[in-house]
Amino acid sequence: GQQVMQIPQYQHVQEGEDFTTYCNSSTTLSNIQWYKQRPGGHPVFLIQLVKSGEVKKQKRLTFQFGEAKKNSSLHITATQTTDVGTYFCAGRGLTGGGNKLTFGTGTQLKVEL
Amino acid sequence: KAGVTQTPRYLIKTRGQQVTLSCSPISGHRSVSWYQQTPGQGLQFLFEYFSETQRNKGNFPGRFSGRQFSNSRSEMNVSTLELGDSALYLCASSWGGGDSPLHFGNGTRLTVT
């Protein structure tokens, strides 16, 4: 079945440093979504990418979808303590129906002052 | 607009017992998905219901079952509980289209002793 891996699993950064998490799918995706889960909270939808090579920005966050639609990345510029949490990518396969999203393994981000 | 509501928030059960978890989706959402979250396995897809029909199913044993009612509310049942079933169970609702983002509830924390 479809598998989605993320690296790194953990990342500690100093406030102000940049952060990137990478997401790789074993199969081609129709679209990819990104979620953020704060400690003790639930995943919250950030953004969806649909087109090959698509790049979207949300303030300090930049999301990319690979040309082959099998990988994606999230880059945070100048991290802040409010960025702490676990970031998940979630992909929907080309043949899968409905809302079956396969979540990546997640990258836990810790930001130190 | 009220978010996704899951009850109860916490449950403690004994091995061999069964448990029913409840999820009320956002008004107007017709799709409800269930995920199991554990530290070691991340977010694992259980099943998705759309208009009272199971549309997708993950790779969980038959002890895990669910249903959806005409008002889109959903229940998940786990029979013959095992220690390994201890996890955070998250419910997510959406409009149900292939590009719909998921809106998660706060989850039910199940502990099996």
Tab-separated table of C-alpha atoms in Angstrom:
chain	number	residue	atom	x	y	z
A	1	GLY	CA	0.000	0.000	0.000
A	2	GLN	CA	0.841	3.637	-0.204
A	3	GLN	CA	3.498	4.804	2.245
A	4	VAL	CA	4.500	8.342	3.095
A	5	MET	CA	7.755	9.025	4.875
A	6	GLN	CA	9.005	12.250	6.379
A	7	ILE	CA	12.478	13.339	7.376
A	8	PRO	CA	13.791	14.302	9.742
A	9	GLN	CA	11.811	12.720	12.559
A	10	TYR	CA	12.939	15.397	15.008
A	11	GLN	CA	14.511	18.822	14.636
A	12	HIS	CA	15.769	21.189	17.304
A	13	VAL	CA	16.553	24.716	16.169
A	14	GLN	CA	17.442	28.013	17.758
A	15	GLU	CA	14.826	30.700	17.346
A	16	GLY	CA	15.529	32.570	14.135
A	17	GLU	CA	17.016	29.575	12.309
A	18	ASP	CA	15.335	28.050	9.293
A	19	PHE	CA	13.651	24.637	9.258
A	20	THR	CA	12.746	22.216	6.485
A	21	THR	CA	10.859	18.930	6.521
A	22	TYR	CA	10.689	16.591	3.538
A	23	CYS	CA	7.904	14.255	2.568
A	24	ASN	CA	8.243	11.299	0.174
A	25	SER	CA	5.506	9.042	-1.127
A	26	SER	CA	5.928	5.549	-2.520
A	27	THR	CA	3.298	6.336	-5.161
A	28	THR	CA	2.249	9.314	-7.247
A	29	LEU	CA	-0.182	11.585	-5.441
A	30	SER	CA	-3.218	13.468	-6.691
A	31	ASN	CA	-2.683	16.101	-4.038
A	32	ILE	CA	-0.847	16.629	-0.776
A	33	GLN	CA	-1.939	18.398	2.369
A	34	TRP	CA	0.067	19.677	5.322
A	35	TYR	CA	-1.078	19.713	8.924
A	36	LYS	CA	0.382	21.045	12.166
A	37	GLN	CA	-0.216	19.471	15.545
A	38	ARG	CA	0.732	21.461	18.615
A	39	PRO	CA	1.748	19.495	21.736
A	40	GLY	CA	-1.390	18.112	23.348
A	41	GLY	CA	-3.525	19.244	20.436
A	42	HIS	CA	-5.002	17.841	17.268
A	43	PRO	CA	-3.788	18.192	13.667
A	44	VAL	CA	-4.809	21.454	12.026
A	45	PHE	CA	-4.931	21.870	8.253
A	46	LEU	CA	-2.362	24.279	6.842
A	47	ILE	CA	-2.480	24.011	3.059
A	48	GLN	CA	-3.112	21.787	0.034
A	49	LEU	CA	-0.978	21.448	-3.099
A	50	VAL	CA	-2.413	19.960	-6.269
A	51	LYS	CA	-0.296	20.854	-9.286
A	52	SER	CA	3.069	19.408	-10.244
A	53	GLY	CA	5.844	21.799	-9.162
A	54	GLU	CA	3.419	23.999	-7.224
A	55	VAL	CA	4.817	26.418	-4.648
A	56	LYS	CA	2.671	28.179	-2.078
A	57	LYS	CA	3.603	30.584	0.677
A	58	GLN	CA	1.966	31.452	3.967
A	59	LYS	CA	3.952	34.236	5.646
A	60	ARG	CA	7.180	32.498	6.767
A	61	LEU	CA	6.077	29.053	5.510
A	62	THR	CA	6.847	27.836	1.973
A	63	PHE	CA	5.336	24.637	0.616
A	64	GLN	CA	6.476	22.826	-2.506
A	65	PHE	CA	5.060	19.899	-4.465
A	66	GLY	CA	7.551	17.943	-6.544
A	67	GLU	CA	7.452	17.723	-10.322
A	68	ALA	CA	6.694	14.000	-10.163
A	69	LYS	CA	4.035	14.571	-7.489
A	70	LYS	CA	5.719	12.072	-5.205
A	71	ASN	CA	7.440	14.432	-2.811
A	72	SER	CA	6.868	17.678	-1.009
A	73	SER	CA	8.594	19.990	1.419
A	74	LEU	CA	7.762	22.583	4.028
A	75	HIS	CA	10.272	25.319	4.773
A	76	ILE	CA	9.951	27.738	7.671
A	77	THR	CA	12.061	30.877	7.584
A	78	ALA	CA	13.281	32.409	10.844
A	79	THR	CA	11.504	30.039	13.219
A	80	GLN	CA	9.637	31.339	16.238
A	81	THR	CA	8.544	29.578	19.424
A	82	THR	CA	5.008	29.552	18.059
A	83	ASP	CA	6.201	27.165	15.320
A	84	VAL	CA	6.714	24.366	17.859
A	85	GLY	CA	4.761	21.226	17.025
A	86	THR	CA	4.677	18.232	14.740
A	87	TYR	CA	4.247	18.801	11.024
A	88	PHE	CA	2.541	16.112	8.973
A	89	CYS	CA	2.173	15.775	5.270
A	90	ALA	CA	-0.768	13.731	4.038
A	91	GLY	CA	-1.164	12.395	0.538
A	92	ARG	CA	-4.083	11.165	-1.467
A	93	GLY	CA	-3.318	8.564	-4.105
A	94	LEU	CA	-4.429	8.800	-7.705
A	95	THR	CA	-6.705	5.795	-7.476
A	96	GLY	CA	-7.892	6.161	-3.912
A	97	GLY	CA	-11.385	7.392	-3.486
A	98	GLY	CA	-12.974	9.654	-1.029
A	99	ASN	CA	-11.009	11.141	1.763
A	100	LYS	CA	-8.465	8.448	2.539
A	101	LEU	CA	-5.405	10.475	3.347
A	102	THR	CA	-2.200	8.657	4.157
A	103	PHE	CA	-0.301	10.654	6.717
A	104	GLY	CA	3.433	10.912	6.819
A	105	THR	CA	5.397	9.931	9.880
A	106	GLY	CA	5.666	13.551	10.976
A	107	THR	CA	8.519	15.877	11.909
A	108	GLN	CA	8.590	17.165	15.456
A	109	LEU	CA	9.992	20.690	15.645
A	110	LYS	CA	11.350	22.199	18.841
A	111	VAL	CA	12.456	25.809	18.931
A	112	GLU	CA	14.816	27.027	21.640
A	113	LEU	CA	15.305	30.646	22.663
B	1	LYS	CA	-19.529	27.392	13.763
B	2	ALA	CA	-18.975	24.493	16.142
B	3	GLY	CA	-15.999	22.277	15.477
B	4	VAL	CA	-15.734	18.511	15.525
B	5	THR	CA	-16.790	17.126	18.885
B	6	GLN	CA	-15.531	13.816	20.238
B	7	THR	CA	-16.751	12.118	23.377
B	8	PRO	CA	-15.554	11.028	25.775
B	9	ARG	CA	-12.189	12.770	26.047
B	10	TYR	CA	-10.662	10.053	28.186
B	11	LEU	CA	-11.421	6.379	28.710
B	12	ILE	CA	-9.826	3.684	30.792
B	13	LYS	CA	-10.806	0.127	29.954
B	14	THR	CA	-9.649	-3.363	30.816
B	15	ARG	CA	-8.397	-5.940	28.351
B	16	GLY	CA	-11.232	-7.894	26.806
B	17	GLN	CA	-13.817	-5.138	27.216
B	18	GLN	CA	-15.322	-3.200	24.364
B	19	VAL	CA	-15.606	0.537	23.854
B	20	THR	CA	-17.642	2.947	21.751
B	21	LEU	CA	-16.366	6.366	20.777
B	22	SER	CA	-18.544	9.123	19.387
B	23	CYS	CA	-17.899	11.906	16.887
B	24	SER	CA	-20.128	14.815	15.859
B	25	PRO	CA	-18.869	16.469	12.666
B	26	ILE	CA	-19.016	20.097	11.661
B	27	SER	CA	-22.507	20.996	10.491
B	28	GLY	CA	-22.861	20.264	6.788
B	29	HIS	CA	-19.921	17.896	6.589
B	30	ARG	CA	-20.890	14.492	5.231
B	31	SER	CA	-17.599	12.643	5.576
B	32	VAL	CA	-16.167	11.355	8.830
B	33	SER	CA	-12.758	9.688	9.035
B	34	TRP	CA	-11.177	7.967	12.005
B	35	TYR	CA	-7.470	7.791	12.793
B	36	GLN	CA	-5.452	6.089	15.495
B	37	GLN	CA	-2.468	8.024	16.775
B	38	THR	CA	0.338	6.428	18.761
B	39	PRO	CA	3.866	7.716	19.420
B	40	GLY	CA	5.468	4.902	17.501
B	41	GLN	CA	3.082	4.546	14.558
B	42	GLY	CA	1.953	8.099	13.896
B	43	LEU	CA	-1.498	8.642	12.389
B	44	GLN	CA	-3.002	5.422	11.093
B	45	PHE	CA	-6.174	5.511	8.990
B	46	LEU	CA	-9.004	3.377	10.342
B	47	PHE	CA	-11.980	4.080	8.084
B	48	GLU	CA	-14.034	6.766	6.414
B	49	TYR	CA	-17.778	7.105	6.225
B	50	PHE	CA	-19.699	9.201	3.740
B	51	SER	CA	-23.489	9.461	3.733
B	52	GLU	CA	-23.787	6.489	6.095
B	53	THR	CA	-21.626	4.235	3.884
B	54	GLN	CA	-18.099	3.068	4.586
B	55	ARG	CA	-16.110	4.485	1.686
B	56	ASN	CA	-12.583	3.517	2.720
B	57	LYS	CA	-11.037	1.145	5.220
B	58	GLY	CA	-7.545	0.899	6.666
B	59	ASN	CA	-5.604	-2.180	7.678
B	60	PHE	CA	-7.038	-2.781	11.104
B	61	PRO	CA	-8.517	-6.054	12.399
B	62	GLY	CA	-12.240	-6.667	12.404
B	63	ARG	CA	-12.392	-5.755	16.102
B	64	PHE	CA	-12.471	-2.165	14.893
B	65	SER	CA	-15.767	-1.142	13.382
B	66	GLY	CA	-17.728	1.994	12.817
B	67	ARG	CA	-20.933	3.439	11.537
B	68	GLN	CA	-22.435	6.736	10.515
B	69	PHE	CA	-25.929	7.948	11.182
B	70	SER	CA	-28.247	9.965	8.956
B	71	ASN	CA	-27.227	13.189	10.745
B	72	SER	CA	-23.563	12.409	9.861
B	73	ARG	CA	-22.625	11.659	13.453
B	74	SER	CA	-20.325	8.668	13.677
B	75	GLU	CA	-19.402	6.042	16.198
B	76	MET	CA	-16.403	3.777	16.375
B	77	ASN	CA	-16.405	0.513	18.280
B	78	VAL	CA	-13.488	-1.593	19.412
B	79	SER	CA	-14.284	-5.039	20.785
B	80	THR	CA	-12.095	-7.373	22.838
B	81	LEU	CA	-9.668	-4.626	23.749
B	82	GLU	CA	-5.953	-5.328	23.763
B	83	LEU	CA	-3.164	-3.411	25.482
B	84	GLY	CA	-1.918	-2.285	22.078
B	85	ASP	CA	-5.192	-0.476	21.427
B	86	SER	CA	-4.136	2.241	23.867
B	87	ALA	CA	-3.939	5.357	21.737
B	88	LEU	CA	-5.440	8.699	20.854
B	89	TYR	CA	-8.376	8.167	18.505
B	90	LEU	CA	-9.018	11.135	16.264
B	91	CYS	CA	-12.100	11.819	14.252
B	92	ALA	CA	-12.033	14.223	11.316
B	93	SER	CA	-14.866	15.593	9.234
B	94	SER	CA	-14.945	17.178	5.790
B	95	TRP	CA	-17.293	17.980	2.920
B	96	GLY	CA	-16.247	14.676	1.397
B	97	GLY	CA	-14.752	15.750	-1.916
B	98	GLY	CA	-11.362	14.496	-3.103
B	99	ASP	CA	-9.700	17.783	-2.218
B	100	SER	CA	-11.417	18.412	1.088
B	101	PRO	CA	-9.209	19.253	4.049
B	102	LEU	CA	-9.859	17.364	7.259
B	103	HIS	CA	-11.080	19.091	10.402
B	104	PHE	CA	-10.040	17.108	13.454
B	105	GLY	CA	-11.648	16.815	16.845
B	106	ASN	CA	-9.676	16.856	20.080
B	107	GLY	CA	-9.651	13.082	20.186
B	108	THR	CA	-10.458	10.385	22.700
B	109	ARG	CA	-7.537	9.127	24.749
B	110	LEU	CA	-8.086	5.409	25.333
B	111	THR	CA	-6.017	3.555	27.898
B	112	VAL	CA	-6.315	-0.232	28.106
B	113	THR	CA	-5.026	-1.863	31.286
